């Protein structure tokens, strides 16, 4: 029984739920994280995690042939046959219904955004994943919907600067994954997905776009710190906010380096394994939070 539970936890990629922490971006960024908002944000996080896992299961069913050619993904519960396709379909439907219940209990806007997230995710799985450049834009769109769910679930209007930062940073990670796959010699060139990427993304051009998204991520965050977050320059809050800029810059540099040695196909797993880069991201978040809440 415990083994079967582990298989289903692995199949729904619980570790990927960390991406859904972006639902806290607008509440935290606005400095409005009281207890009631925290509970609603956690509820939104849970709903988003369930619906994301529902899409992951659909994706694994759709990509079972592609995953079987991958040196790591072939061990996933669905591609390895440890979970049947029928069981995966039923579990996906159950997670979708649970997420819809959660979003509907928040408000109508959250429900609409949750359904939109599911539709865009399914469209990506069946069509846009193999449409060059629209694939990475779709990934960024999904991150933006996550942020909007986090904001509207607690009735906080989105900050355009924070939305731009989320868009560019998520776009950079989506491009990073594709560059990592293209440069990964462990993957056979004739594998379906790598073959698509090699034929659709010219590596030098894609790398230049990647650099541009990293620069824009850094620029939008810096703009937000100096023109939105900092109200007085000579305070501890301002010092911590400025420190977060430097740590973000170092984090983005680390992402660039890891990408070019094919180590960022899965961002969360790769960063977790690389303790040095993880520490820079940790301090970026820590100093950013101190800059926000010491400023209140």
Short mmCIF file of C-alpha atoms in Angstrom, two decimals:
data_model
loop_
_atom_site.label_atom_id
_atom_site.label_comp_id
_atom_site.label_asym_id
_atom_site.label_seq_id
_atom_site.Cartn_x
_atom_site.Cartn_y
_atom_site.Cartn_z
CA UNK A 1 0.00 0.00 0.00
CA UNK A 2 2.76 2.46 0.94
CA UNK A 3 4.55 1.56 -2.28
CA UNK A 4 1.44 2.37 -4.33
CA UNK A 5 1.04 5.66 -2.47
CA UNK A 6 4.65 6.53 -3.26
CA UNK A 7 4.06 5.77 -6.95
CA UNK A 8 1.08 8.13 -7.12
CA UNK A 9 2.97 10.87 -5.26
CA UNK A 10 5.80 10.44 -7.74
CA UNK A 11 3.37 10.46 -10.68
CA UNK A 12 1.76 13.76 -9.66
CA UNK A 13 5.24 15.31 -9.16
CA UNK A 14 4.63 16.78 -5.72
CA UNK A 15 8.08 18.40 -5.79
CA UNK A 16 6.86 20.53 -8.71
CA UNK A 17 4.31 22.12 -6.38
CA UNK A 18 7.09 24.48 -5.31
CA UNK A 19 6.45 26.33 -8.59
CA UNK A 20 2.98 27.13 -7.31
CA UNK A 21 4.43 29.17 -4.46
CA UNK A 22 4.25 32.07 -6.92
CA UNK A 23 0.60 32.41 -5.80
CA UNK A 24 2.07 34.26 -2.82
CA UNK A 25 3.87 36.80 -5.05
CA UNK A 26 1.19 39.50 -5.09
CA UNK A 27 0.07 39.14 -1.43
CA UNK A 28 3.70 39.20 -0.25
CA UNK A 29 4.77 41.89 -2.74
CA UNK A 30 1.98 44.17 -1.54
CA UNK A 31 2.88 43.52 2.11
CA UNK A 32 -0.68 42.39 2.80
CA UNK A 33 -0.04 38.92 4.21
CA UNK A 34 -2.31 38.82 7.28
CA UNK A 35 -3.75 35.57 8.69
CA UNK A 36 -6.94 35.59 6.60
CA UNK A 37 -5.03 36.28 3.39
CA UNK A 38 -2.53 33.56 4.31
CA UNK A 39 -5.30 30.95 4.67
CA UNK A 40 -6.87 31.92 1.35
CA UNK A 41 -3.47 31.90 -0.35
CA UNK A 42 -2.74 28.44 1.02
CA UNK A 43 -6.13 27.28 -0.25
CA UNK A 44 -5.34 28.73 -3.69
CA UNK A 45 -1.92 27.04 -3.58
CA UNK A 46 -3.57 23.69 -2.89
CA UNK A 47 -6.11 24.13 -5.70
CA UNK A 48 -3.40 25.12 -8.14
CA UNK A 49 -1.23 22.18 -7.08
CA UNK A 50 -4.06 19.72 -7.65
CA UNK A 51 -4.86 21.08 -11.09
CA UNK A 52 -1.15 21.15 -12.03
CA UNK A 53 -0.79 17.51 -11.03
CA UNK A 54 -3.90 16.67 -13.06
CA UNK A 55 -2.17 18.15 -16.11
CA UNK A 56 1.10 16.34 -15.31
CA UNK A 57 -0.76 13.02 -15.43
CA UNK A 58 -2.35 13.92 -18.77
CA UNK A 59 1.07 14.96 -20.06
CA UNK A 60 2.67 11.68 -18.98
CA UNK A 61 -0.10 9.68 -20.67
CA UNK A 62 0.31 11.70 -23.86
CA UNK A 63 4.15 11.55 -23.81
CA UNK A 64 4.54 7.91 -22.76
CA UNK A 65 6.48 7.11 -25.94
CA UNK A 66 8.75 10.15 -25.65
CA UNK A 67 9.44 9.51 -21.95
CA UNK A 68 10.36 5.88 -22.63
CA UNK A 69 13.31 7.19 -24.72
CA UNK A 70 14.60 9.45 -21.93
CA UNK A 71 17.32 8.16 -19.60
CA UNK A 72 15.48 9.50 -16.51
CA UNK A 73 11.83 9.92 -17.52
CA UNK A 74 11.57 6.27 -18.56
CA UNK A 75 11.44 5.47 -14.82
CA UNK A 76 8.32 7.55 -14.22
CA UNK A 77 5.38 5.45 -12.92
CA UNK A 78 3.29 5.82 -16.08
CA UNK A 79 6.04 5.43 -18.70
CA UNK A 80 7.43 2.42 -16.83
CA UNK A 81 3.99 0.80 -16.61
CA UNK A 82 3.84 0.81 -12.80
CA UNK A 83 0.64 2.87 -12.99
CA UNK A 84 -1.83 1.96 -15.70
CA UNK A 85 -3.12 4.59 -18.12
CA UNK A 86 -6.68 3.96 -16.94
CA UNK A 87 -5.73 4.54 -13.29
CA UNK A 88 -3.85 7.70 -14.26
CA UNK A 89 -6.90 9.04 -16.12
CA UNK A 90 -9.18 8.43 -13.12
CA UNK A 91 -6.72 10.06 -10.72
CA UNK A 92 -6.31 13.04 -13.05
CA UNK A 93 -10.09 13.57 -13.15
CA UNK A 94 -10.27 13.34 -9.35
CA UNK A 95 -7.56 15.96 -8.88
CA UNK A 96 -9.25 18.25 -11.42
CA UNK A 97 -12.59 18.03 -9.59
CA UNK A 98 -10.93 18.72 -6.22
CA UNK A 99 -9.21 21.80 -7.65
CA UNK A 100 -12.47 23.09 -9.13
CA UNK A 101 -14.14 22.71 -5.74
CA UNK A 102 -11.34 24.70 -4.09
CA UNK A 103 -11.35 27.51 -6.66
CA UNK A 104 -15.14 27.79 -6.57
CA UNK A 105 -14.98 28.16 -2.78
CA UNK A 106 -12.70 31.20 -3.18
CA UNK A 107 -14.48 33.33 -5.79
CA UNK A 108 -15.67 33.30 -9.40
CA UNK A 109 -12.51 34.92 -10.75
CA UNK A 110 -10.32 32.24 -9.18
CA UNK A 111 -12.56 29.56 -10.69
CA UNK A 112 -12.34 31.10 -14.17
CA UNK A 113 -8.56 31.46 -13.88
CA UNK A 114 -8.24 27.89 -12.61
CA UNK A 115 -10.23 26.54 -15.56
CA UNK A 116 -8.16 28.71 -17.91
CA UNK A 117 -4.98 27.28 -16.42
CA UNK A 118 -6.22 23.75 -17.06
CA UNK A 119 -7.25 24.50 -20.64
CA UNK A 120 -3.95 26.21 -21.48
CA UNK A 121 -2.03 23.35 -19.85
CA UNK A 122 -3.92 20.72 -21.84
CA UNK A 123 -3.51 22.76 -25.05
CA UNK A 124 0.23 22.90 -24.37
CA UNK A 125 0.37 19.12 -23.85
CA UNK A 126 -1.44 18.24 -27.05
CA UNK A 127 -0.40 21.02 -29.42
CA UNK A 128 1.81 23.90 -28.28
CA UNK A 129 4.60 21.77 -26.81
CA UNK A 130 5.66 21.07 -30.38
CA UNK A 131 5.14 24.62 -31.68
CA UNK A 132 8.44 26.49 -31.56
CA UNK A 133 8.51 29.65 -29.40
CA UNK A 134 4.80 29.40 -28.65
CA UNK A 135 5.78 26.59 -26.30
CA UNK A 136 7.95 28.81 -24.09
CA UNK A 137 5.41 31.65 -24.24
CA UNK A 138 2.75 29.22 -23.06
CA UNK A 139 4.90 28.21 -20.08
CA UNK A 140 5.26 31.89 -19.14
CA UNK A 141 1.51 32.37 -19.53
CA UNK A 142 0.88 29.52 -17.11
CA UNK A 143 3.15 31.19 -14.54
CA UNK A 144 1.27 34.47 -14.99
CA UNK A 145 -2.05 32.69 -14.43
CA UNK A 146 -0.60 31.20 -11.23
CA UNK A 147 0.28 34.70 -10.00
CA UNK A 148 -3.14 36.07 -10.97
CA UNK A 149 -4.87 33.24 -9.11
CA UNK A 150 -2.82 34.15 -6.03
CA UNK A 151 -3.79 37.81 -6.34
CA UNK A 152 -7.46 37.53 -7.18
CA UNK A 153 -8.08 34.76 -4.64
CA UNK A 154 -7.42 37.37 -1.94
CA UNK A 155 -8.74 40.31 -4.00
CA UNK A 156 -5.39 42.01 -4.54
CA UNK A 157 -4.93 43.74 -7.89
CA UNK A 158 -1.83 42.60 -9.79
CA UNK A 159 1.27 44.79 -9.93
CA UNK A 160 2.30 45.27 -13.57
CA UNK A 161 6.00 45.37 -12.64
CA UNK A 162 5.82 42.13 -10.67
CA UNK A 163 3.88 40.52 -13.51
CA UNK A 164 6.62 41.54 -15.95
CA UNK A 165 9.27 40.09 -13.64
CA UNK A 166 7.37 36.79 -13.40
CA UNK A 167 6.88 36.73 -17.17
CA UNK A 168 10.54 37.28 -18.04
CA UNK A 169 11.93 35.03 -15.31
CA UNK A 170 9.57 32.15 -16.20
CA UNK A 171 10.33 32.67 -19.89
CA UNK A 172 14.05 32.42 -19.15
CA UNK A 173 13.53 29.12 -17.29
CA UNK A 174 11.43 27.72 -20.14
CA UNK A 175 14.15 28.60 -22.65
CA UNK A 176 16.80 27.29 -20.27
CA UNK A 177 15.15 23.87 -20.24
CA UNK A 178 15.19 23.66 -24.03
CA UNK A 179 18.83 24.71 -24.30
CA UNK A 180 19.75 22.11 -21.67
CA UNK A 181 17.99 19.36 -23.63
CA UNK A 182 19.57 20.40 -26.94
CA UNK A 183 23.06 20.38 -25.40
CA UNK A 184 22.57 17.18 -23.40
CA UNK A 185 24.70 14.48 -25.06
CA UNK A 186 23.05 11.82 -22.88
CA UNK A 187 19.87 12.20 -24.93
CA UNK A 188 19.87 10.61 -28.41
CA UNK A 189 19.41 13.13 -31.23
CA UNK A 190 16.78 10.92 -32.83
CA UNK A 191 14.53 11.03 -29.74
CA UNK A 192 11.25 12.68 -30.69
CA UNK A 193 11.37 15.77 -28.43
CA UNK A 194 15.09 16.50 -28.77
CA UNK A 195 14.79 16.12 -32.54
CA UNK A 196 12.00 18.70 -32.54
CA UNK A 197 14.05 21.12 -30.42
CA UNK A 198 17.21 20.73 -32.53
CA UNK A 199 15.26 21.38 -35.72
CA UNK A 200 13.17 24.25 -34.34
CA UNK A 201 15.57 26.23 -32.12
CA UNK A 202 18.78 27.61 -33.60
CA UNK A 203 21.11 27.38 -30.61
CA UNK A 204 22.95 30.72 -30.95
CA UNK A 205 19.74 32.66 -31.52
CA UNK A 206 18.02 30.86 -28.65
CA UNK A 207 20.97 31.53 -26.35
CA UNK A 208 20.80 35.26 -27.20
CA UNK A 209 17.08 35.29 -26.38
CA UNK A 210 17.90 33.49 -23.14
CA UNK A 211 20.43 36.18 -22.19
CA UNK A 212 17.89 38.90 -23.01
CA UNK A 213 15.22 37.33 -20.76
CA UNK A 214 17.71 37.07 -17.89
CA UNK A 215 18.66 40.74 -18.31
CA UNK A 216 14.98 41.76 -18.46
CA UNK A 217 14.24 39.68 -15.35
CA UNK A 218 17.01 41.49 -13.48
CA UNK A 219 15.95 44.90 -14.83
CA UNK A 220 12.26 44.59 -13.95
CA UNK A 221 13.06 43.38 -10.43
CA UNK A 222 15.53 46.23 -9.92
CA UNK A 223 12.91 48.71 -11.15
CA UNK A 224 10.37 47.28 -8.72
CA UNK A 225 12.80 47.54 -5.80
CA UNK A 226 13.80 51.18 -6.41
CA UNK A 227 10.53 52.62 -7.71
CA UNK A 228 7.87 50.56 -5.93
CA UNK A 229 9.22 48.83 -2.84
CA UNK A 230 11.72 51.33 -1.39
CA UNK A 231 10.03 54.37 0.08
CA UNK A 232 13.02 55.63 2.08
CA UNK A 233 16.58 55.02 0.95
CA UNK A 234 18.52 55.07 4.23
CA UNK A 235 16.73 52.29 6.11
CA UNK A 236 17.40 48.64 6.91
CA UNK A 237 14.53 47.70 4.59
CA UNK A 238 16.21 49.51 1.70
CA UNK A 239 19.55 47.84 2.44
CA UNK A 240 17.99 44.37 2.40
CA UNK A 241 16.07 45.15 -0.80
CA UNK A 242 19.26 46.32 -2.54
CA UNK A 243 21.09 43.20 -1.30
CA UNK A 244 18.34 41.07 -2.86
CA UNK A 245 19.17 42.68 -6.23
CA UNK A 246 22.79 41.56 -6.01
CA UNK A 247 21.82 38.03 -4.97
CA UNK A 248 19.25 37.85 -7.75
CA UNK A 249 21.93 38.85 -10.25
CA UNK A 250 24.20 36.08 -8.97
CA UNK A 251 21.31 33.59 -9.08
CA UNK A 252 20.56 34.45 -12.70
CA UNK A 253 24.24 34.09 -13.57
CA UNK A 254 24.20 30.64 -11.96
CA UNK A 255 21.13 29.68 -14.00
CA UNK A 256 22.95 30.75 -17.16
CA UNK A 257 26.03 28.70 -16.30
CA UNK A 258 24.04 25.56 -15.38
CA UNK A 259 22.01 25.85 -18.57
CA UNK A 260 25.06 25.81 -20.77
CA UNK A 261 26.33 22.59 -19.20
CA UNK A 262 22.93 20.90 -19.67
CA UNK A 263 22.03 20.90 -15.97
CA UNK A 264 18.67 22.68 -15.97
CA UNK A 265 16.25 20.39 -17.76
CA UNK A 266 14.34 20.17 -14.48
CA UNK A 267 14.97 23.43 -12.61
CA UNK A 268 13.80 22.35 -9.15
CA UNK A 269 15.72 19.07 -9.06
CA UNK A 270 18.87 20.62 -10.52
CA UNK A 271 18.89 23.57 -8.11
CA UNK A 272 18.23 21.29 -5.16
CA UNK A 273 21.28 19.22 -6.10
CA UNK A 274 23.42 22.34 -6.53
CA UNK A 275 23.65 23.68 -2.98
CA UNK A 276 25.68 26.75 -3.93
CA UNK A 277 23.12 28.02 -6.43
CA UNK A 278 20.32 27.09 -4.03
CA UNK A 279 21.90 29.29 -1.34
CA UNK A 280 21.98 32.32 -3.66
CA UNK A 281 18.28 31.87 -4.50
CA UNK A 282 17.49 31.43 -0.79
CA UNK A 283 19.22 34.69 0.14
CA UNK A 284 17.53 36.49 -2.76
CA UNK A 285 14.13 35.50 -1.36
CA UNK A 286 15.13 36.15 2.27
CA UNK A 287 16.47 39.68 1.65
CA UNK A 288 13.50 40.47 -0.60
CA UNK A 289 11.07 39.50 2.18
CA UNK A 290 13.01 41.49 4.77
CA UNK A 291 12.99 44.48 2.43
CA UNK A 292 9.22 44.25 2.04
CA UNK A 293 8.15 43.65 5.64
CA UNK A 294 10.64 45.92 7.38
CA UNK A 295 9.28 48.64 5.12
CA UNK A 296 5.74 48.36 6.46
#
